């Protein structure tokens, strides 16, 4: 699911509630619910972001992974609109 809208309209709150509902359902593994921002996914140096992101996704398997402020993962200077930031200092 993707929640879009203006700042302050409750997107994060609604996503948190829905994520916790999904996590509590029997079909999801043990009720795990993860909330991450770019800090939890993007590493300090080039080459470290991929493994860090994979590790967080592996931790969240069979649960719910909520990426808050996901737009911050996109580089503002990239030539393609969906290019991810390779590191914090890039």
C-alpha atoms as an extended CHARMM CRD file, in Angstrom:
* protein
*
        90  EXT
         1         1  UNK       CA              0.0000000000        0.0000000000        0.0000000000  PROA      1               0.0000000000
         2         2  UNK       CA              1.0750000000        3.5400000000       -0.6020000000  PROA      2               0.0000000000
         3         3  UNK       CA             -0.3770000000        6.4680000000        1.3120000000  PROA      3               0.0000000000
         4         4  UNK       CA             -0.0490000000        9.8410000000       -0.3950000000  PROA      4               0.0000000000
         5         5  UNK       CA             -1.2550000000       13.3030000000        0.4960000000  PROA      5               0.0000000000
         6         6  UNK       CA             -0.3110000000       16.6360000000        1.9430000000  PROA      6               0.0000000000
         7         7  UNK       CA              1.8050000000       16.9170000000        5.1110000000  PROA      7               0.0000000000
         8         8  UNK       CA             -0.1480000000       16.6560000000        8.3380000000  PROA      8               0.0000000000
         9         9  UNK       CA             -3.0660000000       14.6490000000        6.9510000000  PROA      9               0.0000000000
        10        10  UNK       CA             -2.4270000000       11.5300000000        9.0550000000  PROA      10              0.0000000000
        11        11  UNK       CA             -0.7660000000        9.2470000000        6.5050000000  PROA      11              0.0000000000
        12        12  UNK       CA              1.8070000000        7.9090000000        8.9560000000  PROA      12              0.0000000000
        13        13  UNK       CA             -0.8040000000        7.3960000000       11.6640000000  PROA      13              0.0000000000
        14        14  UNK       CA             -3.1160000000        5.4790000000        9.3330000000  PROA      14              0.0000000000
        15        15  UNK       CA             -0.2210000000        3.4140000000        7.9540000000  PROA      15              0.0000000000
        16        16  UNK       CA              0.9030000000        2.5790000000       11.5110000000  PROA      16              0.0000000000
        17        17  UNK       CA             -2.5930000000        1.4350000000       12.5170000000  PROA      17              0.0000000000
        18        18  UNK       CA             -3.0910000000       -0.6510000000        9.3760000000  PROA      18              0.0000000000
        19        19  UNK       CA              0.3940000000       -2.1350000000        9.7320000000  PROA      19              0.0000000000
        20        20  UNK       CA             -0.2660000000       -3.1420000000       13.3150000000  PROA      20              0.0000000000
        21        21  UNK       CA             -3.5860000000       -4.7060000000       12.2990000000  PROA      21              0.0000000000
        22        22  UNK       CA             -1.8710000000       -6.7000000000        9.5460000000  PROA      22              0.0000000000
        23        23  UNK       CA              0.9360000000       -7.7210000000       11.8990000000  PROA      23              0.0000000000
        24        24  UNK       CA             -1.5690000000       -9.0170000000       14.4460000000  PROA      24              0.0000000000
        25        25  UNK       CA             -3.3200000000      -11.2140000000       11.8850000000  PROA      25              0.0000000000
        26        26  UNK       CA             -2.4890000000      -14.9340000000       11.9500000000  PROA      26              0.0000000000
        27        27  UNK       CA             -1.3190000000      -14.8180000000        8.3340000000  PROA      27              0.0000000000
        28        28  UNK       CA              1.6790000000      -12.6820000000        9.2930000000  PROA      28              0.0000000000
        29        29  UNK       CA              4.6010000000      -14.1690000000       11.1850000000  PROA      29              0.0000000000
        30        30  UNK       CA              4.4150000000      -13.5470000000       14.8770000000  PROA      30              0.0000000000
        31        31  UNK       CA              3.0520000000      -10.0340000000       14.6530000000  PROA      31              0.0000000000
        32        32  UNK       CA              6.3200000000       -8.4050000000       13.6870000000  PROA      32              0.0000000000
        33        33  UNK       CA              5.9480000000       -4.8320000000       12.5250000000  PROA      33              0.0000000000
        34        34  UNK       CA              8.9150000000       -2.7480000000       11.3600000000  PROA      34              0.0000000000
        35        35  UNK       CA              8.9700000000        1.0040000000       10.8090000000  PROA      35              0.0000000000
        36        36  UNK       CA             12.0080000000        2.3450000000        8.9850000000  PROA      36              0.0000000000
        37        37  UNK       CA             13.0770000000        5.6660000000        7.5440000000  PROA      37              0.0000000000
        38        38  UNK       CA             15.9290000000        6.3230000000        5.1400000000  PROA      38              0.0000000000
        39        39  UNK       CA             18.3400000000        6.1460000000        8.0850000000  PROA      39              0.0000000000
        40        40  UNK       CA             17.4750000000        2.4920000000        8.5430000000  PROA      40              0.0000000000
        41        41  UNK       CA             18.1000000000        1.6550000000        4.8970000000  PROA      41              0.0000000000
        42        42  UNK       CA             20.8260000000        3.9620000000        3.5350000000  PROA      42              0.0000000000
        43        43  UNK       CA             24.3940000000        3.3710000000        4.7710000000  PROA      43              0.0000000000
        44        44  UNK       CA             27.2140000000        5.8430000000        5.2890000000  PROA      44              0.0000000000
        45        45  UNK       CA             29.3620000000        4.7920000000        2.3420000000  PROA      45              0.0000000000
        46        46  UNK       CA             28.8630000000        3.5310000000       -1.2200000000  PROA      46              0.0000000000
        47        47  UNK       CA             28.6380000000       -0.2460000000       -1.3150000000  PROA      47              0.0000000000
        48        48  UNK       CA             27.1210000000       -0.5710000000        2.1570000000  PROA      48              0.0000000000
        49        49  UNK       CA             23.5200000000        0.4150000000        1.3470000000  PROA      49              0.0000000000
        50        50  UNK       CA             22.5950000000       -2.7470000000       -0.5690000000  PROA      50              0.0000000000
        51        51  UNK       CA             23.6360000000       -5.1800000000        2.1790000000  PROA      51              0.0000000000
        52        52  UNK       CA             22.0880000000       -2.9680000000        4.8830000000  PROA      52              0.0000000000
        53        53  UNK       CA             18.7710000000       -2.7870000000        3.0000000000  PROA      53              0.0000000000
        54        54  UNK       CA             18.7580000000       -6.5390000000        2.3210000000  PROA      54              0.0000000000
        55        55  UNK       CA             19.3730000000       -7.2560000000        6.0120000000  PROA      55              0.0000000000
        56        56  UNK       CA             16.4470000000       -5.0620000000        7.0970000000  PROA      56              0.0000000000
        57        57  UNK       CA             14.1290000000       -6.6570000000        4.5190000000  PROA      57              0.0000000000
        58        58  UNK       CA             15.2160000000      -10.1350000000        5.6660000000  PROA      58              0.0000000000
        59        59  UNK       CA             14.4500000000       -9.1730000000        9.2800000000  PROA      59              0.0000000000
        60        60  UNK       CA             10.9670000000       -8.0270000000        8.2880000000  PROA      60              0.0000000000
        61        61  UNK       CA             10.0570000000      -11.1210000000        6.2370000000  PROA      61              0.0000000000
        62        62  UNK       CA              6.7570000000      -12.6800000000        7.3440000000  PROA      62              0.0000000000
        63        63  UNK       CA              5.8110000000       -9.4030000000        8.9690000000  PROA      63              0.0000000000
        64        64  UNK       CA              4.9690000000       -5.8510000000        7.9720000000  PROA      64              0.0000000000
        65        65  UNK       CA              7.6370000000       -3.4140000000        6.7710000000  PROA      65              0.0000000000
        66        66  UNK       CA              6.5800000000        0.2430000000        6.8670000000  PROA      66              0.0000000000
        67        67  UNK       CA              8.9580000000        2.6950000000        5.1690000000  PROA      67              0.0000000000
        68        68  UNK       CA              8.1200000000        6.1640000000        6.4670000000  PROA      68              0.0000000000
        69        69  UNK       CA              9.0420000000        9.1770000000        4.3130000000  PROA      69              0.0000000000
        70        70  UNK       CA              9.9970000000        6.8290000000        1.4400000000  PROA      70              0.0000000000
        71        71  UNK       CA             10.3680000000        9.7920000000       -0.9340000000  PROA      71              0.0000000000
        72        72  UNK       CA             13.6020000000       10.6510000000        0.8770000000  PROA      72              0.0000000000
        73        73  UNK       CA             15.1990000000        7.5340000000       -0.6270000000  PROA      73              0.0000000000
        74        74  UNK       CA             15.1580000000        9.0960000000       -4.0920000000  PROA      74              0.0000000000
        75        75  UNK       CA             18.1310000000       11.1810000000       -5.1520000000  PROA      75              0.0000000000
        76        76  UNK       CA             17.2420000000       14.7710000000       -5.9490000000  PROA      76              0.0000000000
        77        77  UNK       CA             20.0800000000       14.9900000000       -8.4920000000  PROA      77              0.0000000000
        78        78  UNK       CA             19.5900000000       11.6590000000      -10.2790000000  PROA      78              0.0000000000
        79        79  UNK       CA             18.8290000000       11.6000000000      -13.9770000000  PROA      79              0.0000000000
        80        80  UNK       CA             16.0890000000        9.0160000000      -13.5120000000  PROA      80              0.0000000000
        81        81  UNK       CA             13.1810000000        9.7250000000      -11.1570000000  PROA      81              0.0000000000
        82        82  UNK       CA             13.4530000000        6.3960000000       -9.3230000000  PROA      82              0.0000000000
        83        83  UNK       CA             17.2340000000        6.3190000000       -8.7260000000  PROA      83              0.0000000000
        84        84  UNK       CA             17.9840000000        5.5320000000       -5.1010000000  PROA      84              0.0000000000
        85        85  UNK       CA             20.6570000000        7.2960000000       -3.0780000000  PROA      85              0.0000000000
        86        86  UNK       CA             23.7400000000        5.0270000000       -2.9170000000  PROA      86              0.0000000000
        87        87  UNK       CA             24.8830000000        6.4760000000        0.4330000000  PROA      87              0.0000000000
        88        88  UNK       CA             24.1900000000        9.3030000000        2.9000000000  PROA      88              0.0000000000
        89        89  UNK       CA             27.0220000000       11.4550000000        1.5720000000  PROA      89              0.0000000000
        90        90  UNK       CA             26.0740000000       11.0430000000       -2.1070000000  PROA      90              0.0000000000
